[in-house]
Coordinates of C-alpha atoms in Angstrom, one line a residue:
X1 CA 26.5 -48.9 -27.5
X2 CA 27.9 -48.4 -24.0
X3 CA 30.4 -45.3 -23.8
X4 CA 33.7 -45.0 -22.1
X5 CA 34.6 -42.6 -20.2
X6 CA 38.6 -42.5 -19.9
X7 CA 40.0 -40.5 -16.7
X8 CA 43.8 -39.1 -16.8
X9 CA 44.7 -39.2 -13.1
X10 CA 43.6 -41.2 -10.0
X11 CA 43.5 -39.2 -7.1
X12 CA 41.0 -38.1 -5.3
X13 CA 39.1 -36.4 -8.2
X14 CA 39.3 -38.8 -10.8
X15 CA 38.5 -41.8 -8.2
X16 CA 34.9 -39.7 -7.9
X17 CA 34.5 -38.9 -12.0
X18 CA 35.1 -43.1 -11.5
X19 CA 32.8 -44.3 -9.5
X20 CA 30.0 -41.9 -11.0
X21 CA 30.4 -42.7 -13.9
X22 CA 30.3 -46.7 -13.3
X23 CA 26.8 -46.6 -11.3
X24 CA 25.5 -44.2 -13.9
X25 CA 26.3 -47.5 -16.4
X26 CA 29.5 -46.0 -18.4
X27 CA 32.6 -48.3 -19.1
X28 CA 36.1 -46.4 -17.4
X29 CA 39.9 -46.7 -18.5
X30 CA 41.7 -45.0 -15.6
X31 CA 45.0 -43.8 -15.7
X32 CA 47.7 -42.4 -13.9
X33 CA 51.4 -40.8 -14.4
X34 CA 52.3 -44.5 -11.9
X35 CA 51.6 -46.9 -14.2
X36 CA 47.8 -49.3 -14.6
X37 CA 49.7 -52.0 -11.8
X38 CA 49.1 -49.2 -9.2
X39 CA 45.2 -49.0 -9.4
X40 CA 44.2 -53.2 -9.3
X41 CA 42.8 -52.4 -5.8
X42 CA 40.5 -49.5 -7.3
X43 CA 39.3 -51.6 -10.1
X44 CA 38.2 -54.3 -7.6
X45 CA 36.5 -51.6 -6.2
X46 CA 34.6 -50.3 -9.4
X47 CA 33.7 -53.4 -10.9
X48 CA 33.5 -54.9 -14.1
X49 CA 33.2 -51.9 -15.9
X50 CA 36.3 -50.6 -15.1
X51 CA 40.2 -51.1 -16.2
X52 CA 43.5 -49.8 -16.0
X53 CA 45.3 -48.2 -18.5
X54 CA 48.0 -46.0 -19.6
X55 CA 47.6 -42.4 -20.3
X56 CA 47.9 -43.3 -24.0
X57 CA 45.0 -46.2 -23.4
X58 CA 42.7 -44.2 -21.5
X59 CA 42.7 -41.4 -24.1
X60 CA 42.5 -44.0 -26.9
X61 CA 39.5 -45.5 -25.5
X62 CA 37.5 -42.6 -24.3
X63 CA 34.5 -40.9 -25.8
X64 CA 35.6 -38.3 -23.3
X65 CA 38.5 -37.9 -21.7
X66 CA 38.5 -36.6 -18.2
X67 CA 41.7 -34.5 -17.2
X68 CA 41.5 -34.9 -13.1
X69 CA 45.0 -33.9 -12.8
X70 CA 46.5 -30.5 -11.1
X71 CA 46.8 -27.8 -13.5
X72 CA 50.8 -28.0 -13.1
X73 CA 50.9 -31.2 -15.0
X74 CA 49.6 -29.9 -17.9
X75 CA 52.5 -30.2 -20.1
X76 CA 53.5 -33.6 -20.0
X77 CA 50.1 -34.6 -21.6
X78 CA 51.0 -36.1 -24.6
X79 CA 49.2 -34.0 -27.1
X80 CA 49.3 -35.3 -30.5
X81 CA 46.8 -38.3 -28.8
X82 CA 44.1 -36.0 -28.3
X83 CA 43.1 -34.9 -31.7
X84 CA 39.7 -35.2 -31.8
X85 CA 38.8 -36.6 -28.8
X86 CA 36.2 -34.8 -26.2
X87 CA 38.4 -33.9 -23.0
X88 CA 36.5 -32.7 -19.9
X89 CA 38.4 -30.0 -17.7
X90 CA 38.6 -30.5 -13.9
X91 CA 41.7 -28.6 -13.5
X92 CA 41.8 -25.2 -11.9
X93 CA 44.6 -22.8 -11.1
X94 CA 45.7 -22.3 -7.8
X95 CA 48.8 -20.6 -8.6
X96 CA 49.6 -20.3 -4.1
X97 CA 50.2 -24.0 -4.6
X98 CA 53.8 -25.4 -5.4
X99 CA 55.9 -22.9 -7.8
X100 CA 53.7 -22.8 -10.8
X101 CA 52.7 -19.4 -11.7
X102 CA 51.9 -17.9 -15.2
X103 CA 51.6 -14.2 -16.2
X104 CA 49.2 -15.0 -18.8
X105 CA 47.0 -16.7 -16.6
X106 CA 47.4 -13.9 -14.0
X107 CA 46.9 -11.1 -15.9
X108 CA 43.6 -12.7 -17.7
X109 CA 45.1 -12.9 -20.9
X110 CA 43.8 -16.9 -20.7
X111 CA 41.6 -18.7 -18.8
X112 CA 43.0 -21.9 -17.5
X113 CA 40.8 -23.7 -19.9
X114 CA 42.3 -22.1 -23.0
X115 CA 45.7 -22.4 -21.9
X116 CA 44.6 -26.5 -22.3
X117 CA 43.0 -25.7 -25.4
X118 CA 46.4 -24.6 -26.3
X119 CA 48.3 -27.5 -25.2
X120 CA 45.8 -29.9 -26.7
X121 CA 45.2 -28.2 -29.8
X122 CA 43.5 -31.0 -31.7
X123 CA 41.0 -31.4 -28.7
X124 CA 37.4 -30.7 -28.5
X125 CA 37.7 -29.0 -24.7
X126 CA 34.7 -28.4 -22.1
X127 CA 35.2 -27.0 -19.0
X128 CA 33.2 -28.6 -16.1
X129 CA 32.9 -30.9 -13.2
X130 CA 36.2 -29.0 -11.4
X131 CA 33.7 -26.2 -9.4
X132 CA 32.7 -28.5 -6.5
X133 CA 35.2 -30.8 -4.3
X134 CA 35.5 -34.3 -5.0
X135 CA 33.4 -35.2 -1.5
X136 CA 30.6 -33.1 -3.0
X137 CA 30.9 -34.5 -6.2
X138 CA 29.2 -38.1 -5.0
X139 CA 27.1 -36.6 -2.3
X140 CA 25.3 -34.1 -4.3
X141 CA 24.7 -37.0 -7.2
X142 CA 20.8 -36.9 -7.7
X143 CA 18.3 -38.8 -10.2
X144 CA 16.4 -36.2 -12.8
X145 CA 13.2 -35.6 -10.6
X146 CA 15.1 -35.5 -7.6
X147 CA 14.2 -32.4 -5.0
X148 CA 17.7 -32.7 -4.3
X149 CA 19.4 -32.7 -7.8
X150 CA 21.9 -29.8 -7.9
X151 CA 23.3 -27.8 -11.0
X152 CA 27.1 -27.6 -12.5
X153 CA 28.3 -25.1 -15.0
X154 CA 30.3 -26.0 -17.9
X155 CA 32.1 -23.8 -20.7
X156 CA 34.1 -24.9 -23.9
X157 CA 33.6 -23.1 -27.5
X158 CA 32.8 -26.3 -29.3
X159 CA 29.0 -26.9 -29.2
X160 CA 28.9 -30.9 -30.1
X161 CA 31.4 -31.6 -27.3
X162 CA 29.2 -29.5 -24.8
X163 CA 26.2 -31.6 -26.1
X164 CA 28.3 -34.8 -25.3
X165 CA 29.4 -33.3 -22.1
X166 CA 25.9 -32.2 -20.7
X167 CA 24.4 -35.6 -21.6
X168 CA 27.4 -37.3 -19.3
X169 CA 26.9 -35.3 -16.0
X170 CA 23.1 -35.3 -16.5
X171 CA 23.4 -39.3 -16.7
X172 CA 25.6 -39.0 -13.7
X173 CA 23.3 -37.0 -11.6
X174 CA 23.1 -33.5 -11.9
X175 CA 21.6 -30.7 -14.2
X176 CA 23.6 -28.9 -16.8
X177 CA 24.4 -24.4 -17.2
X178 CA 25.8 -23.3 -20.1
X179 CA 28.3 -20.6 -19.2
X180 CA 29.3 -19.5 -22.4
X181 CA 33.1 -19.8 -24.1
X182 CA 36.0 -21.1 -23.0
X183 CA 37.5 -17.3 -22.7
X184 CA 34.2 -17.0 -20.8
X185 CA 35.4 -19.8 -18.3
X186 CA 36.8 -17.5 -16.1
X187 CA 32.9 -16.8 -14.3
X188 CA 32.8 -20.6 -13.3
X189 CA 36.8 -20.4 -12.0
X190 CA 37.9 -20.5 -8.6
X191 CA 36.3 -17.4 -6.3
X192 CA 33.7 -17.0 -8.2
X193 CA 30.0 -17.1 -6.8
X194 CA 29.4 -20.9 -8.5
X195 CA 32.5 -22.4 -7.1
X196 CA 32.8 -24.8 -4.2
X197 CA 30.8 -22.9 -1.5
X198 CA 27.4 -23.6 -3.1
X199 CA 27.9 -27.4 -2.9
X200 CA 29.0 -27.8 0.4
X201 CA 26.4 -27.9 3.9
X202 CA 27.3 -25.1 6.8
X203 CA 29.1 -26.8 9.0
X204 CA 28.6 -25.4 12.9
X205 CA 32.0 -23.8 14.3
X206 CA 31.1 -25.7 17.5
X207 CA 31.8 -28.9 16.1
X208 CA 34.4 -31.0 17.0
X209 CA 36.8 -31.9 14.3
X210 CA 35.4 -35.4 14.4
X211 CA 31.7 -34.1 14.2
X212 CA 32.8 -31.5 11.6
X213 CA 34.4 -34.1 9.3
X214 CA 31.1 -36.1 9.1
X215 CA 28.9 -32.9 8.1
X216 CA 31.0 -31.5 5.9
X217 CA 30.5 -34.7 3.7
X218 CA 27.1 -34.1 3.2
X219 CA 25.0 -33.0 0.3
X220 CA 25.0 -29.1 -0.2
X221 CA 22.0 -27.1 -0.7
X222 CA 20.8 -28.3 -4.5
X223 CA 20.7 -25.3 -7.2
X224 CA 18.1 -25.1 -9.9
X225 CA 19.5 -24.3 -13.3
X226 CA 17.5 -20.9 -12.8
X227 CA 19.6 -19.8 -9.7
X228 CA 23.4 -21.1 -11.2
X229 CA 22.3 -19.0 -14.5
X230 CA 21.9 -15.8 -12.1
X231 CA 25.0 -17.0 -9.9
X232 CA 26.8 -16.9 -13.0
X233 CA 26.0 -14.1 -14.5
X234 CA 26.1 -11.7 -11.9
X235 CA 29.9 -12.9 -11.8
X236 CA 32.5 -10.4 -11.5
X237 CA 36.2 -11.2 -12.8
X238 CA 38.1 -12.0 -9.6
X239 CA 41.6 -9.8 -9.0
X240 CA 43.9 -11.8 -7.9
X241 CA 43.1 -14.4 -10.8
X242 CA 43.2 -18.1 -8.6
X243 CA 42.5 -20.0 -5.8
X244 CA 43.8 -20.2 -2.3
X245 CA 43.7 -23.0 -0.1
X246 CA 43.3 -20.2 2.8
X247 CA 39.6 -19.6 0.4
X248 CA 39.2 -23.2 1.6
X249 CA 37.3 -24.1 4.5
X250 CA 39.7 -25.8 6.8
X251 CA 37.2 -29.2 7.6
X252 CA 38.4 -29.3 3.2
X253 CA 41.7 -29.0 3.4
X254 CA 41.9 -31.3 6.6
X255 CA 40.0 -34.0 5.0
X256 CA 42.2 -33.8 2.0
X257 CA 45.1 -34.2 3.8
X258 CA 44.2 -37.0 5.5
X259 CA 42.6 -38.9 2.4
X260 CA 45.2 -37.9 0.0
X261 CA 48.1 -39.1 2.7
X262 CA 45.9 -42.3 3.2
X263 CA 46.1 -42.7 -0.4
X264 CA 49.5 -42.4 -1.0
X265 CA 50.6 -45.1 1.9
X266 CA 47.5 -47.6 0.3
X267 CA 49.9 -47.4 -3.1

């Protein structure tokens, strides 16, 4: 029987965990805080396999549930709906962003992942797919056997839902890491060898922005299960706890300015 894979939040994150997940042969309910009317023109886009839903509707119908949303958001999931469901973490914690700052998550008394554990307290959680940008996330997509095929890390205390998550992103084209428990999340987090830099090419500072932009969106160097295992656990809790958009390479945070202000005029 063909899984669904139901994604909370349609930006530029959960459009990639969409389209990956449609080639790789999964069914998608995608959702968003807007309403289904606002995301006709991306299910043209992803086929038969796709449809809109509510938040309520994608949760309902997933065998996971994909949370590509911003951290911030967290509490207006709607929490009863998740008991038992498997919910795959993409959020991170870039408290520099906005006004949302926590002490708990500052100080290291929670990962961001068990602060979601929290929230959705009847939820099987894994941590995963939220270490590499969502450009990266369709470039560096490679078939098992490929030279190319890269590795992502995931984390979550609840060994069935880790099975069920490693089968999905091996399916949709990369090799799995185990990094341990969701109080262990923190080695995979933002600044933190495994995160983002790994996944993206060098791109020359003699480019032009134009030039730049086009390199950038290239496949990363791949990583063999062997070197993301030694990545992670040579991993040293980061102080301040969080990312920065100036930890960023600018080409990133130009390109998802452009796409995300692209987006929101397209709505």
């Amino acid at each position: 029987m063909t899984q669904t894979i139901g994604i909370i939040g349609s930006g530029l994150v959960g459009k990639a965990v969409a389209h990956l997940a449609v080639a790789a042969g999964y069914n998608v309910v995608i959702s968003n805080s807007r309403g289904p009317e606002t995301l006709s023109k991306l299910v043209g886009e992803l086929g038969p396999r796709a449809r809109a839903g509510s938040v309520e509707e994608a949760i309902a119908a997933g065998d996971i549930v994909s949370l590509a949303i911003p951290l911030p958001t967290f509490e207006s999931l709607p929490a009863d709906r998740f008991a038992g469901k498997i919910v795959l973490d993409q959020t991170n914690y870039y408290p520099g962003m906005g006004d949302f700052r926590r002490a708990d998550l500052d100080n290291g008394e929670l990962t961001s992942s068990e602060l979601l554990q929290q929230r959705l307290s009847g939820a099987r959680l894994v941590k995963g797919m939220h270490n590499l940008g969502w450009i990266h996330m369709q470039h560096n997509a490679r078939p098992k056997g490929d030279a190319e095929r890269t590795t992502l890390p995931i984390a979550g205390d609840d060994a069935g839902a880790k099975e069920a998550v490693t089968h999905f992103i091996e399916a949709i084209g990369y090799d799995v890491v185990d990094a341990g428990s969701l109080a262990e999340s923190w080695r995979i987090e933002p600044n933190t060898p495994i995160y983002f830099w790994p996944y993206a090419p060098v791109v020359p500072e003699d480019l032009v922005e134009e030039e730049a932009k086009k390199v950038f969106q290239q496949a990363g160097k791949p990583i063999s299960p062997e070197e993301a295992r030694t990545l992670i656990d040579r991993t040293v809790r980061p102080s301040p706890i969080g990312g920065t958009l100036e930890g960023m390479p600018p080409i990133h945070v130009a390109l998802f300015l452009e796409l995300a202000s692209a987006d929101t005029v397209q709505r």
